[in-house]
mmCIF file of N, CA and C in Angstrom:
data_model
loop_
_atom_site.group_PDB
_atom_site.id
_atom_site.type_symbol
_atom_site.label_atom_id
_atom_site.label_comp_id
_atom_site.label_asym_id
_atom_site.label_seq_id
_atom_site.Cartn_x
_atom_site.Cartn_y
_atom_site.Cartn_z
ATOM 1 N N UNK A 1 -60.044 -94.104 -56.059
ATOM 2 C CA UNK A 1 -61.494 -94.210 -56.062
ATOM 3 C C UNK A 1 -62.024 -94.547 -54.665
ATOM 4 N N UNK A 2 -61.046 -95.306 -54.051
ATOM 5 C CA UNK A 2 -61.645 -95.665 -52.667
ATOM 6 C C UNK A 2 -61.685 -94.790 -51.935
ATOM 7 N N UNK A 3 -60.664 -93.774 -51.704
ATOM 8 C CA UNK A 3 -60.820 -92.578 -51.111
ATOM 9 C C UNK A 3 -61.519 -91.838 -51.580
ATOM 10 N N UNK A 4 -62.195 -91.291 -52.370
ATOM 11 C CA UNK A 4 -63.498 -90.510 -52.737
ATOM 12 C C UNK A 4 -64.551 -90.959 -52.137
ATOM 13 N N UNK A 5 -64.860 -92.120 -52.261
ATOM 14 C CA UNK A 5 -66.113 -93.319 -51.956
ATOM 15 C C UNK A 5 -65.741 -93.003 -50.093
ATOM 16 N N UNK A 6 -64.881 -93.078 -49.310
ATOM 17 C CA UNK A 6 -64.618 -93.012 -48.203
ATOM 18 C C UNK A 6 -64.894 -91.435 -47.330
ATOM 19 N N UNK A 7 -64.173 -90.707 -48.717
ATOM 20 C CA UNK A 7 -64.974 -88.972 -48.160
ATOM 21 C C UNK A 7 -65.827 -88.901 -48.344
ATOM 22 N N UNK A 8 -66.477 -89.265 -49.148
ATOM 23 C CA UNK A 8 -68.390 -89.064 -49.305
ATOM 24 C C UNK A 8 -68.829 -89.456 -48.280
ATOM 25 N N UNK A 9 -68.686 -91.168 -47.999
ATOM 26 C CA UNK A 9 -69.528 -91.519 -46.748
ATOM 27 C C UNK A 9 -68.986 -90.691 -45.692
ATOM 28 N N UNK A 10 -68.001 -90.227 -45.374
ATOM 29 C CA UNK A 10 -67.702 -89.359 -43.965
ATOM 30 C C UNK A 10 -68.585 -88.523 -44.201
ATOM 31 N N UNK A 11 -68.373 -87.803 -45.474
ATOM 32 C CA UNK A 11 -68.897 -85.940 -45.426
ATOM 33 C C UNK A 11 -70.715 -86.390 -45.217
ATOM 34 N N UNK A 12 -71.238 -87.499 -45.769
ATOM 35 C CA UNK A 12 -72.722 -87.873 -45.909
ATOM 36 C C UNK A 12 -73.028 -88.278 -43.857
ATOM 37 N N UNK A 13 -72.270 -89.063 -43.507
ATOM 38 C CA UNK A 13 -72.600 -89.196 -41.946
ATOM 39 C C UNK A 13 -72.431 -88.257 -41.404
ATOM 40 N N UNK A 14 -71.391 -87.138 -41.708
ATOM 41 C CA UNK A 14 -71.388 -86.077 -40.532
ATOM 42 C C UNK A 14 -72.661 -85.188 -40.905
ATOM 43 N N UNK A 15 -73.199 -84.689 -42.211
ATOM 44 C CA UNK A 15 -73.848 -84.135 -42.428
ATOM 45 C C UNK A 15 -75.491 -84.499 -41.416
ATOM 46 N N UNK A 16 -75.886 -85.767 -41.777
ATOM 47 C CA UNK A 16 -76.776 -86.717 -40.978
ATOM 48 C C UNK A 16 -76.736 -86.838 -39.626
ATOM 49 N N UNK A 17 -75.389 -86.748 -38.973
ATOM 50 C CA UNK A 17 -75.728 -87.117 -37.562
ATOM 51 C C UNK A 17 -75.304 -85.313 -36.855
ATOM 52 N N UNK A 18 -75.259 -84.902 -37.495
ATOM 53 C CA UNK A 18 -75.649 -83.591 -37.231
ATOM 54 C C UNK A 18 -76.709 -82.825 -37.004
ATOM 55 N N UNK A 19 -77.728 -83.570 -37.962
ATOM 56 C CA UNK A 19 -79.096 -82.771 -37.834
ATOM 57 C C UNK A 19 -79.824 -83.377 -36.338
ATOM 58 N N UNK A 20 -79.181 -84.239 -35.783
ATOM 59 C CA UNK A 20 -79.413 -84.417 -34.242
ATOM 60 C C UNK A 20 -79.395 -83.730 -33.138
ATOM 61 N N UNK A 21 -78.611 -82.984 -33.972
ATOM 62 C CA UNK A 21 -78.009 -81.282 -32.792
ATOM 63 C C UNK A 21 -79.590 -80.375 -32.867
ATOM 64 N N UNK A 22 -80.607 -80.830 -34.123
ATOM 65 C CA UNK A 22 -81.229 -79.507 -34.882
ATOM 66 C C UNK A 22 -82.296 -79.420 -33.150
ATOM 67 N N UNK A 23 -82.970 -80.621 -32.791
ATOM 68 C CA UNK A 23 -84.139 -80.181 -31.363
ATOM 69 C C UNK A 23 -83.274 -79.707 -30.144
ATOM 70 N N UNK A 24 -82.121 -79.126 -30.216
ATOM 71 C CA UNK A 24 -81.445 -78.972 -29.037
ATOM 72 C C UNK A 24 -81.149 -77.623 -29.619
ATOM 73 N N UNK A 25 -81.218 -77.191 -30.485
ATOM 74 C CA UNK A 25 -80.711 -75.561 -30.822
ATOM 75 C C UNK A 25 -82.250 -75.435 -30.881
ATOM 76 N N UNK A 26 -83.106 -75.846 -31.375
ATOM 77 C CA UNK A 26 -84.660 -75.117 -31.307
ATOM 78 C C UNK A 26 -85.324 -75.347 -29.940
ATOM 79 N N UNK A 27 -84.380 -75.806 -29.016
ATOM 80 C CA UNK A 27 -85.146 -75.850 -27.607
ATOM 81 C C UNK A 27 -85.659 -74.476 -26.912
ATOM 82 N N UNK A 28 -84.333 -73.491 -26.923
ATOM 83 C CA UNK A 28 -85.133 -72.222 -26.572
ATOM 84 C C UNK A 28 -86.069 -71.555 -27.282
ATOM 85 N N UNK A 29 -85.916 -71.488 -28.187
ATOM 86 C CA UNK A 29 -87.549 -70.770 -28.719
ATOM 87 C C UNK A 29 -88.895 -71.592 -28.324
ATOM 88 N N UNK A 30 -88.542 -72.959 -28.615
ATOM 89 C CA UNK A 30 -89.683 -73.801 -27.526
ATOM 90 C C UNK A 30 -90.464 -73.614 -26.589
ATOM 91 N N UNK A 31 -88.775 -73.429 -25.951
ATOM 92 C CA UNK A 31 -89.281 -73.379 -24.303
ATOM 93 C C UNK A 31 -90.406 -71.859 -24.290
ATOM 94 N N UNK A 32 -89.676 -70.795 -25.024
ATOM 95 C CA UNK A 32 -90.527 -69.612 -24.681
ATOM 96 C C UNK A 32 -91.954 -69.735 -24.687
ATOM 97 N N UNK A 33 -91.978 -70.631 -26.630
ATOM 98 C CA UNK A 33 -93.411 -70.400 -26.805
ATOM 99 C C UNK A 33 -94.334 -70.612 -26.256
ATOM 100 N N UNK A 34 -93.787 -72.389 -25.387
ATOM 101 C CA UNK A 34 -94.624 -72.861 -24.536
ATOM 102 C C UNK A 34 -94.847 -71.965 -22.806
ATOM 103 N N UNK A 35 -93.896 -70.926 -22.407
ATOM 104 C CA UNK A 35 -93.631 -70.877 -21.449
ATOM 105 C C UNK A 35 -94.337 -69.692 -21.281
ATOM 106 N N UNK A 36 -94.105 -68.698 -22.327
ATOM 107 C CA UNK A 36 -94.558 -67.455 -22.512
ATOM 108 C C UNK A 36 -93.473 -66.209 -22.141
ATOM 109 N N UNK A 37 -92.743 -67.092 -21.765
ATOM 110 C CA UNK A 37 -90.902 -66.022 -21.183
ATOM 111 C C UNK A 37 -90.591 -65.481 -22.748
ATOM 112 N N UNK A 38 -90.254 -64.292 -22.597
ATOM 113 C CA UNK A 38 -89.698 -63.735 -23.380
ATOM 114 C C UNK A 38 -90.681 -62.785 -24.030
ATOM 115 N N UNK A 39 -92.141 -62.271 -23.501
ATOM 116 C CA UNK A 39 -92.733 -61.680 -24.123
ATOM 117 C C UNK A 39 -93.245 -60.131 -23.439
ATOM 118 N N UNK A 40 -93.673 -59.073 -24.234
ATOM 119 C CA UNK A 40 -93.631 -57.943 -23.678
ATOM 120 C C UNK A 40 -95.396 -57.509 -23.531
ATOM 121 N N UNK A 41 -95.469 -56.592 -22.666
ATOM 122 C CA UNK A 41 -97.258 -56.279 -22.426
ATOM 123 C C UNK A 41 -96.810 -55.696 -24.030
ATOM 124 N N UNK A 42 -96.465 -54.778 -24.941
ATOM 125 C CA UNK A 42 -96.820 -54.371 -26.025
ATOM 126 C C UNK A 42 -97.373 -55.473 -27.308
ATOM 127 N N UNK A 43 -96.827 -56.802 -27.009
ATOM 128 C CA UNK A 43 -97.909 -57.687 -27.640
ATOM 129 C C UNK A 43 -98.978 -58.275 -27.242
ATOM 130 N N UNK A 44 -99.180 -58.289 -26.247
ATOM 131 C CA UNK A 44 -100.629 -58.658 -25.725
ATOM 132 C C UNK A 44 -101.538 -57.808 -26.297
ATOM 133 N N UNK A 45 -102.457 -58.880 -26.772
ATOM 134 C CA UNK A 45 -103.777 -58.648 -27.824
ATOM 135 C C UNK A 45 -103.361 -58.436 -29.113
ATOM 136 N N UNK A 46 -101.783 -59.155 -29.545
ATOM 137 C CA UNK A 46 -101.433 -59.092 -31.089
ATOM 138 C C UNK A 46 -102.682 -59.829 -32.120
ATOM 139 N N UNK A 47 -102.885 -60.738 -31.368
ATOM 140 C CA UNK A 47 -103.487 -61.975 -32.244
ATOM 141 C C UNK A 47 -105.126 -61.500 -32.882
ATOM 142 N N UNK A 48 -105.157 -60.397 -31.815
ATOM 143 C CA UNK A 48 -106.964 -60.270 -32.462
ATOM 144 C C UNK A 48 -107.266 -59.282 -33.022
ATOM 145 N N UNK A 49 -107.524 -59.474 -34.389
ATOM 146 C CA UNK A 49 -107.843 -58.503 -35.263
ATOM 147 C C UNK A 49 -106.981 -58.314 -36.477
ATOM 148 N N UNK A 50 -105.704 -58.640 -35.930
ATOM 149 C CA UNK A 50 -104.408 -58.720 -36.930
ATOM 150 C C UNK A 50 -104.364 -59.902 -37.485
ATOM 151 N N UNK A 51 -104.018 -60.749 -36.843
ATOM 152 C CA UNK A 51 -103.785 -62.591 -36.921
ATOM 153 C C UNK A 51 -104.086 -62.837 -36.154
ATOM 154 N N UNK A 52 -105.706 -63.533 -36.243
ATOM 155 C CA UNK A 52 -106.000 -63.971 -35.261
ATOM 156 C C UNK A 52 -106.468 -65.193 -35.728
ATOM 157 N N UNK A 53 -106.864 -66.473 -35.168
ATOM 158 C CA UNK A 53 -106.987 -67.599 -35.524
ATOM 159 C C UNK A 53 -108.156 -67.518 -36.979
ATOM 160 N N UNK A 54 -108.983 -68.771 -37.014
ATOM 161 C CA UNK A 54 -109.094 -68.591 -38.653
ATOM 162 C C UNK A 54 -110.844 -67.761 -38.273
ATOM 163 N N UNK A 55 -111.607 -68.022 -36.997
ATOM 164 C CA UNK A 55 -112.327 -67.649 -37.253
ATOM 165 C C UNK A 55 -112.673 -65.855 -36.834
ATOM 166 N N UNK A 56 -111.704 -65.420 -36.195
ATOM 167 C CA UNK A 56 -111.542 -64.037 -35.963
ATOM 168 C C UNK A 56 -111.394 -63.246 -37.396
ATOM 169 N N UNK A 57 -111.952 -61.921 -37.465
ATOM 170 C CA UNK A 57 -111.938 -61.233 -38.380
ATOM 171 C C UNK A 57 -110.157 -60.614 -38.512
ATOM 172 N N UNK A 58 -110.018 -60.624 -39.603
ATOM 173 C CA UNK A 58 -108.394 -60.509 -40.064
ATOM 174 C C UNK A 58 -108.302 -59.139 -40.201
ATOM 175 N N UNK A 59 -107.757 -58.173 -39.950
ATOM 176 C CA UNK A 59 -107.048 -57.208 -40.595
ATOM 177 C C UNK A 59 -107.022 -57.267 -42.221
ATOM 178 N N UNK A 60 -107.322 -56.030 -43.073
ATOM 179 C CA UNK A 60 -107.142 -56.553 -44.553
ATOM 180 C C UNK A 60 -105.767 -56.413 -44.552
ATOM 181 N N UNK A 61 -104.656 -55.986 -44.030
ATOM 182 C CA UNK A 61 -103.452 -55.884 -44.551
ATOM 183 C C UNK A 61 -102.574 -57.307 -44.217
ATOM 184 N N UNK A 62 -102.965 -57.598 -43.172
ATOM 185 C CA UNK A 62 -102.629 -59.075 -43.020
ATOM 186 C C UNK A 62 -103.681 -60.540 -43.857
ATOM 187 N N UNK A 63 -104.364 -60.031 -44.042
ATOM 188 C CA UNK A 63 -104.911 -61.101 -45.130
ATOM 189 C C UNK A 63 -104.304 -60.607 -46.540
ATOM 190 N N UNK A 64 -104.612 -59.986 -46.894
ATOM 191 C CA UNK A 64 -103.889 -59.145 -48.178
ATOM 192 C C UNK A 64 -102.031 -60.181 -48.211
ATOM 193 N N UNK A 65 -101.380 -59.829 -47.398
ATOM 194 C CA UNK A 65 -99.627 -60.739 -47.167
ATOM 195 C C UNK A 65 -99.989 -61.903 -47.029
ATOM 196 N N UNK A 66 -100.700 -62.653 -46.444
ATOM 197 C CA UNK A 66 -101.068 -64.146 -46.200
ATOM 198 C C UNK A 66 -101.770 -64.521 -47.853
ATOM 199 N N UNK A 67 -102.141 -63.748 -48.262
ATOM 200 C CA UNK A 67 -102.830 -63.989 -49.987
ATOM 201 C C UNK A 67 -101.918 -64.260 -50.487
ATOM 202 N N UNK A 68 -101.234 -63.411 -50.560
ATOM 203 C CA UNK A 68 -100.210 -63.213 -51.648
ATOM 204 C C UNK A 68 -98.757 -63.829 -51.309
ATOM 205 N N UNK A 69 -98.430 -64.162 -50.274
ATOM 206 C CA UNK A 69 -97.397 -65.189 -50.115
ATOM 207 C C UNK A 69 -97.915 -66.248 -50.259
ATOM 208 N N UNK A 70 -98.861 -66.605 -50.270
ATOM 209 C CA UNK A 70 -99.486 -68.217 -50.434
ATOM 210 C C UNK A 70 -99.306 -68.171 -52.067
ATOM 211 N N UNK A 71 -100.038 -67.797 -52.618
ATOM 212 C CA UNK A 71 -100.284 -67.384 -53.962
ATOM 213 C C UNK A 71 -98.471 -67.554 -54.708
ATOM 214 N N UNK A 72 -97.875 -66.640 -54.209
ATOM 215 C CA UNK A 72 -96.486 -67.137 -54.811
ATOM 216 C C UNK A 72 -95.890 -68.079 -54.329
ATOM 217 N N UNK A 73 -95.896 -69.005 -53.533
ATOM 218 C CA UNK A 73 -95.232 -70.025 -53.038
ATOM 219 C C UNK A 73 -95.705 -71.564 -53.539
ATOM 220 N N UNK A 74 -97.284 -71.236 -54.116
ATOM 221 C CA UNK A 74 -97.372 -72.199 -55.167
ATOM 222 C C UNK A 74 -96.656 -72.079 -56.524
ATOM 223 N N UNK A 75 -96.851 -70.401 -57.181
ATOM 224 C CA UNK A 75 -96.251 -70.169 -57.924
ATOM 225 C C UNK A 75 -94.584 -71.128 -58.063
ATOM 226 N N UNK A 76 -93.897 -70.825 -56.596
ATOM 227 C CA UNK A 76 -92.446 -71.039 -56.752
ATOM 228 C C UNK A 76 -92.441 -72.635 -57.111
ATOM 229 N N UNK A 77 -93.676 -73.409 -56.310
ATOM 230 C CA UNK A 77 -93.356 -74.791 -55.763
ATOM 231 C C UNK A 77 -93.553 -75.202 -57.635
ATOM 232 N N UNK A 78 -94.478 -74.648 -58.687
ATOM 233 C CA UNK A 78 -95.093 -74.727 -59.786
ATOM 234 C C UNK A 78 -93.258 -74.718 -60.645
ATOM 235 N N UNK A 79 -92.683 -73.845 -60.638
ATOM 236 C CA UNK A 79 -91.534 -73.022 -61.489
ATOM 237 C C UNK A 79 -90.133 -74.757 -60.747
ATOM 238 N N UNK A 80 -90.071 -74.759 -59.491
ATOM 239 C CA UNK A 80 -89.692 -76.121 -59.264
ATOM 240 C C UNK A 80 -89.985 -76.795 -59.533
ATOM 241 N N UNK A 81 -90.793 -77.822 -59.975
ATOM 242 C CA UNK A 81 -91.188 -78.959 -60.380
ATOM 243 C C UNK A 81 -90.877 -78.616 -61.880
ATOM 244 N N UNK A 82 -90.926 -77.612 -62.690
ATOM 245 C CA UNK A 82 -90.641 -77.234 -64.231
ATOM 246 C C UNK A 82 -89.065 -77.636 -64.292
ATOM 247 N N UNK A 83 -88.035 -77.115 -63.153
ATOM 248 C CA UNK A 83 -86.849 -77.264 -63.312
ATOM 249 C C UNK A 83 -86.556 -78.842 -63.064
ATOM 250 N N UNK A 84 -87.124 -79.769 -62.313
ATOM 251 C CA UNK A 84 -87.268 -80.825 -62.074
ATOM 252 C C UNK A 84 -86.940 -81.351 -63.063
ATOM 253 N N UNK A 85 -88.151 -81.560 -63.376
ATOM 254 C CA UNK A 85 -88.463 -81.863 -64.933
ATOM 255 C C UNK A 85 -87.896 -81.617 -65.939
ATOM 256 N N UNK A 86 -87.404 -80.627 -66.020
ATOM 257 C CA UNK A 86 -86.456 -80.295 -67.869
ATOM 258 C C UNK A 86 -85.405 -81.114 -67.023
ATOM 259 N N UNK A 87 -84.759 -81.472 -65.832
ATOM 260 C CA UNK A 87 -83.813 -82.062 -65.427
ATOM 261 C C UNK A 87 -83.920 -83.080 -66.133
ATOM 262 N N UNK A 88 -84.919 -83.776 -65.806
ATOM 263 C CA UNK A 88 -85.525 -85.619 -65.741
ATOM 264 C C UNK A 88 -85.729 -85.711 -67.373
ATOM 265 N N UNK A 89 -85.635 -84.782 -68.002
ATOM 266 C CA UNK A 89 -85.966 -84.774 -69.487
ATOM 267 C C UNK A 89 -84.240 -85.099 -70.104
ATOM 268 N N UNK A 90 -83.488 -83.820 -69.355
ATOM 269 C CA UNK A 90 -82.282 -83.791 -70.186
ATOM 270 C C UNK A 90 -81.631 -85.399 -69.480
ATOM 271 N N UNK A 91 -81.635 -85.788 -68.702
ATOM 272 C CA UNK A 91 -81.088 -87.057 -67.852
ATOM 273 C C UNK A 91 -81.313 -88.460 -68.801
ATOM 274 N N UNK A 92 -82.580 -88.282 -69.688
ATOM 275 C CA UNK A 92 -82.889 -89.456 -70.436
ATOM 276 C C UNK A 92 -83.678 -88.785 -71.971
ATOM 277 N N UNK A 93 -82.818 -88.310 -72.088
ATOM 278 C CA UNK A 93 -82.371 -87.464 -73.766
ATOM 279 C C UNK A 93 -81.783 -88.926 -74.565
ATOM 280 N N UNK A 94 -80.772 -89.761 -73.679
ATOM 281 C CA UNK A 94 -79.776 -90.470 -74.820
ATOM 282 C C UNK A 94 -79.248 -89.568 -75.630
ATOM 283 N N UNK A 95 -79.036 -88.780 -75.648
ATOM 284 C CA UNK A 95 -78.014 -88.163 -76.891
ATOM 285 C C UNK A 95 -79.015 -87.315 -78.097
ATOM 286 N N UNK A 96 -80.398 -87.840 -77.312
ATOM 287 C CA UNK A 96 -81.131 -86.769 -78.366
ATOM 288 C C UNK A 96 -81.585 -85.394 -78.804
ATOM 289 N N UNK A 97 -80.831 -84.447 -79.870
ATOM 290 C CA UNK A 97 -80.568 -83.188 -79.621
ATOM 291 C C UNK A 97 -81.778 -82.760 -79.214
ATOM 292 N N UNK A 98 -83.267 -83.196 -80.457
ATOM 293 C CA UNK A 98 -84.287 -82.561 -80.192
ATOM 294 C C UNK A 98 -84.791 -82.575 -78.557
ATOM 295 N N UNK A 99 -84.724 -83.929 -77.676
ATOM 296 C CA UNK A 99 -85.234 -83.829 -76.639
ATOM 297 C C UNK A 99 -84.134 -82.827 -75.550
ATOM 298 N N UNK A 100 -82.763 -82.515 -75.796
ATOM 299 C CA UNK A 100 -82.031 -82.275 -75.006
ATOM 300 C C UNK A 100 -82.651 -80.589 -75.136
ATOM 301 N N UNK A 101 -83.108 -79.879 -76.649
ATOM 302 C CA UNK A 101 -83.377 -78.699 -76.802
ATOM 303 C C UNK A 101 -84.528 -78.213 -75.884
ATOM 304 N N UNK A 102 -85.979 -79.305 -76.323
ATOM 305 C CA UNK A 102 -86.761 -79.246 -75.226
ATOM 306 C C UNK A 102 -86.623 -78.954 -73.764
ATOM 307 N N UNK A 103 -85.750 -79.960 -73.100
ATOM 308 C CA UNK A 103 -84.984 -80.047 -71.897
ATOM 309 C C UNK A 103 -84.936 -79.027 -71.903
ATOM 310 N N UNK A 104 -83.630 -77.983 -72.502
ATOM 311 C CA UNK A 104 -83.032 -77.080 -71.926
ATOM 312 C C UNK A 104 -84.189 -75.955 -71.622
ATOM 313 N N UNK A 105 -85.020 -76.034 -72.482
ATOM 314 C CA UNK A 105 -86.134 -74.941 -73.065
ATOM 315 C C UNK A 105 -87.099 -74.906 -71.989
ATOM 316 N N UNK A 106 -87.177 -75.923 -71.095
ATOM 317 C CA UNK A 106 -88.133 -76.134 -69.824
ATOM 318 C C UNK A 106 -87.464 -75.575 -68.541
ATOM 319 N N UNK A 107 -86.115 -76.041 -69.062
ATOM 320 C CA UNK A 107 -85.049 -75.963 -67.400
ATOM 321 C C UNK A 107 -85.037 -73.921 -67.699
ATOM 322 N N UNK A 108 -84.833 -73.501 -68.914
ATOM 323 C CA UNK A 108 -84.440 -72.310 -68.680
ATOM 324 C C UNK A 108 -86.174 -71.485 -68.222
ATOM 325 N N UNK A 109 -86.798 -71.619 -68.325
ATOM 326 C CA UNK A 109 -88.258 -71.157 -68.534
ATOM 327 C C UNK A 109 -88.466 -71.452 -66.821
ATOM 328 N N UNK A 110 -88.092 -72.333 -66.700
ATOM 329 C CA UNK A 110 -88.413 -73.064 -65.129
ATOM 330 C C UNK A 110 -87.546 -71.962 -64.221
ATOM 331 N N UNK A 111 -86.138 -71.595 -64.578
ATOM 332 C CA UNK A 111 -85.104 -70.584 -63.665
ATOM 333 C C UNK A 111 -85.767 -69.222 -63.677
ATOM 334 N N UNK A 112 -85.910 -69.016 -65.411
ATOM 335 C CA UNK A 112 -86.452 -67.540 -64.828
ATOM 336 C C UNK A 112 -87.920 -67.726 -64.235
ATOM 337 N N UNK A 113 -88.263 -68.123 -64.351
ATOM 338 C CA UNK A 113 -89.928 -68.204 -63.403
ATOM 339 C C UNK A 113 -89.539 -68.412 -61.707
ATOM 340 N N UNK A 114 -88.634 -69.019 -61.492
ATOM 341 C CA UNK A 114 -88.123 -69.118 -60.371
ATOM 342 C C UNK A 114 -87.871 -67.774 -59.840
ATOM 343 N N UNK A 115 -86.965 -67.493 -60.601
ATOM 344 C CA UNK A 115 -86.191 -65.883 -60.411
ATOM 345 C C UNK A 115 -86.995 -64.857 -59.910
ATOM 346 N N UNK A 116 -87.918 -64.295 -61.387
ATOM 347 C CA UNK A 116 -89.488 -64.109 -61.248
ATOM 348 C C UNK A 116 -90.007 -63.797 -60.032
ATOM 349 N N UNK A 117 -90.731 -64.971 -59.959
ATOM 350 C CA UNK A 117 -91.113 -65.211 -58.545
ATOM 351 C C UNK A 117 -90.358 -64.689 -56.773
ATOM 352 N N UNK A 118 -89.529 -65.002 -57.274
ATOM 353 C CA UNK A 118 -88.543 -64.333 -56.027
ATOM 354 C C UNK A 118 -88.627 -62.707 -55.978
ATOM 355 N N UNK A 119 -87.953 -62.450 -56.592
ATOM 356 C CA UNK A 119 -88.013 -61.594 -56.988
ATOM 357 C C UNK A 119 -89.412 -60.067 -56.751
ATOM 358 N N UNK A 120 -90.111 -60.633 -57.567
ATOM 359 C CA UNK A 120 -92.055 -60.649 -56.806
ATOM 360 C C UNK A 120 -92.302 -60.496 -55.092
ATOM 361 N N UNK A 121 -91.490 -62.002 -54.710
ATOM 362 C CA UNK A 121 -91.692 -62.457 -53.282
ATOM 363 C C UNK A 121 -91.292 -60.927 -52.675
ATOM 364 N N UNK A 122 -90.042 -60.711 -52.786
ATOM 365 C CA UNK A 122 -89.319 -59.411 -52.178
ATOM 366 C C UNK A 122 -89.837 -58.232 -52.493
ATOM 367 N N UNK A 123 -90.354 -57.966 -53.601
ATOM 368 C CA UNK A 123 -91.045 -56.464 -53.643
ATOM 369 C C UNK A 123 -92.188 -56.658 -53.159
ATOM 370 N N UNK A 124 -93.132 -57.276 -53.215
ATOM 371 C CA UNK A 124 -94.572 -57.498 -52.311
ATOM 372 C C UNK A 124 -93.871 -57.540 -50.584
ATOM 373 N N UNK A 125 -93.128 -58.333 -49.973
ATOM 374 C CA UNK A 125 -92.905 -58.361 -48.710
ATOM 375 C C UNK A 125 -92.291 -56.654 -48.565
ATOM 376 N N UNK A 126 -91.225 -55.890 -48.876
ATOM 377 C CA UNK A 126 -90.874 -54.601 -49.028
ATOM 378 C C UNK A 126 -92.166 -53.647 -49.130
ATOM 379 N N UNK A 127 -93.098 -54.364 -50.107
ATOM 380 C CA UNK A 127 -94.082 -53.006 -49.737
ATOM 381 C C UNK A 127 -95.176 -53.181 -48.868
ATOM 382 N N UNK A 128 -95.344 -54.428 -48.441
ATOM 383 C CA UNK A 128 -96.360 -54.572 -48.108
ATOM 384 C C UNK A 128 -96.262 -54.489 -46.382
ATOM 385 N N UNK A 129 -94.509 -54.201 -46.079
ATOM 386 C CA UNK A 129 -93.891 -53.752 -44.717
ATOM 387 C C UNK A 129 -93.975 -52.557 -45.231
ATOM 388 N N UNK A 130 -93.876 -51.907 -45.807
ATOM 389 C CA UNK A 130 -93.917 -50.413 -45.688
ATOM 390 C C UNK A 130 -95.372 -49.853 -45.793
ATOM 391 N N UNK A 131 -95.958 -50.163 -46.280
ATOM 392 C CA UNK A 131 -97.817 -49.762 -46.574
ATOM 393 C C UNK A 131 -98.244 -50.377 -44.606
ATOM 394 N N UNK A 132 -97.648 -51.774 -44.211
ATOM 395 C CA UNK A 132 -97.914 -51.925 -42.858
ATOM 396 C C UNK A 132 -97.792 -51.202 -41.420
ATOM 397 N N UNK A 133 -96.501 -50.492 -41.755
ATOM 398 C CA UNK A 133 -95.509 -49.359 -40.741
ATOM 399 C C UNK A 133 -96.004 -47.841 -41.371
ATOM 400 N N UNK A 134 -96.768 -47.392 -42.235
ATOM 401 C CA UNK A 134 -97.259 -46.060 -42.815
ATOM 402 C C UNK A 134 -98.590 -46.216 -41.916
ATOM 403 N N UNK A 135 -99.162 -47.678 -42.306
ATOM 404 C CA UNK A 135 -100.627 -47.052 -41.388
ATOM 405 C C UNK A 135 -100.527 -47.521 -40.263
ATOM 406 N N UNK A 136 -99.652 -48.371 -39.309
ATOM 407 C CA UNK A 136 -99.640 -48.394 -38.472
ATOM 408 C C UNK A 136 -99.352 -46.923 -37.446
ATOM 409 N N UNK A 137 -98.358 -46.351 -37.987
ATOM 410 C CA UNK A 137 -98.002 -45.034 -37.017
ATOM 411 C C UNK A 137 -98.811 -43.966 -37.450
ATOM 412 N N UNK A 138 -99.780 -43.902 -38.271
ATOM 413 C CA UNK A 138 -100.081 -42.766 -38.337
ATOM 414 C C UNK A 138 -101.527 -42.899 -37.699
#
């Protein structure tokens, strides 16, 4: 038992003092954003008209993807908290079938809505890059 209790805390500190490494691997993209290195004249003037801050007029195809990924990402955050929950249900069941049925009945409802959703996420991003690259080149 002591050795279990002893690999955990290793595997739990290395995990932790690892994420120390995380502002030293995101330094170069940093540096660019702030620097402006790394960018080509073909994006200059991306921001206006397409995405441009909140009070510039948007592109409908980029408001249209900004809708609708927002829109499902509550969805997802909604379908998580369901799986949460049938968790926190089945966790303090005591042994009770009816509440454990409930439980399960939330946790499974909660996955596929998850699923769902994903799922959704990827065919809206797939078409909504392809409807983007059709009218862009033509």
């Amino acid at each position: 038992m002591k050795n279990i209790k002893y690999i955990f805390s290793l595997v739990l500190v290395l995990i932790f003092s690892l994420n120390v490494l995380l502002p030293v691997a995101q330094a170069n993209s940093l540096w660019e954003s702030q620097v402006g290195m790394g960018t080509e004249s073909g994006d200059v003037g991306y921001q206006y008209g397409e995405r441009g801050s909140a009070s510039d007029v948007k592109d409908v195809r980029a408001f249209m993807a900004d809708l609708i990924n927002i829109f499902l990402g509550f969805l997802g955050i909604i379908f998580l908290v369901l799986i949460i929950y049938g968790g926190f249900l089945w966790m303090n069941a005591s042994g009770d079938e009816a509440k454990i049925t409930k439980a399960k009945s939330i946790l499974v409802t909660g996955i596929i809505g998850l699923v769902v959703i994903m799922a959704s996420f990827a065919i809206a991003t797939f078409v909504i890059e392809k409807i983007y690259n059709a009218t862009l080149n033509s």
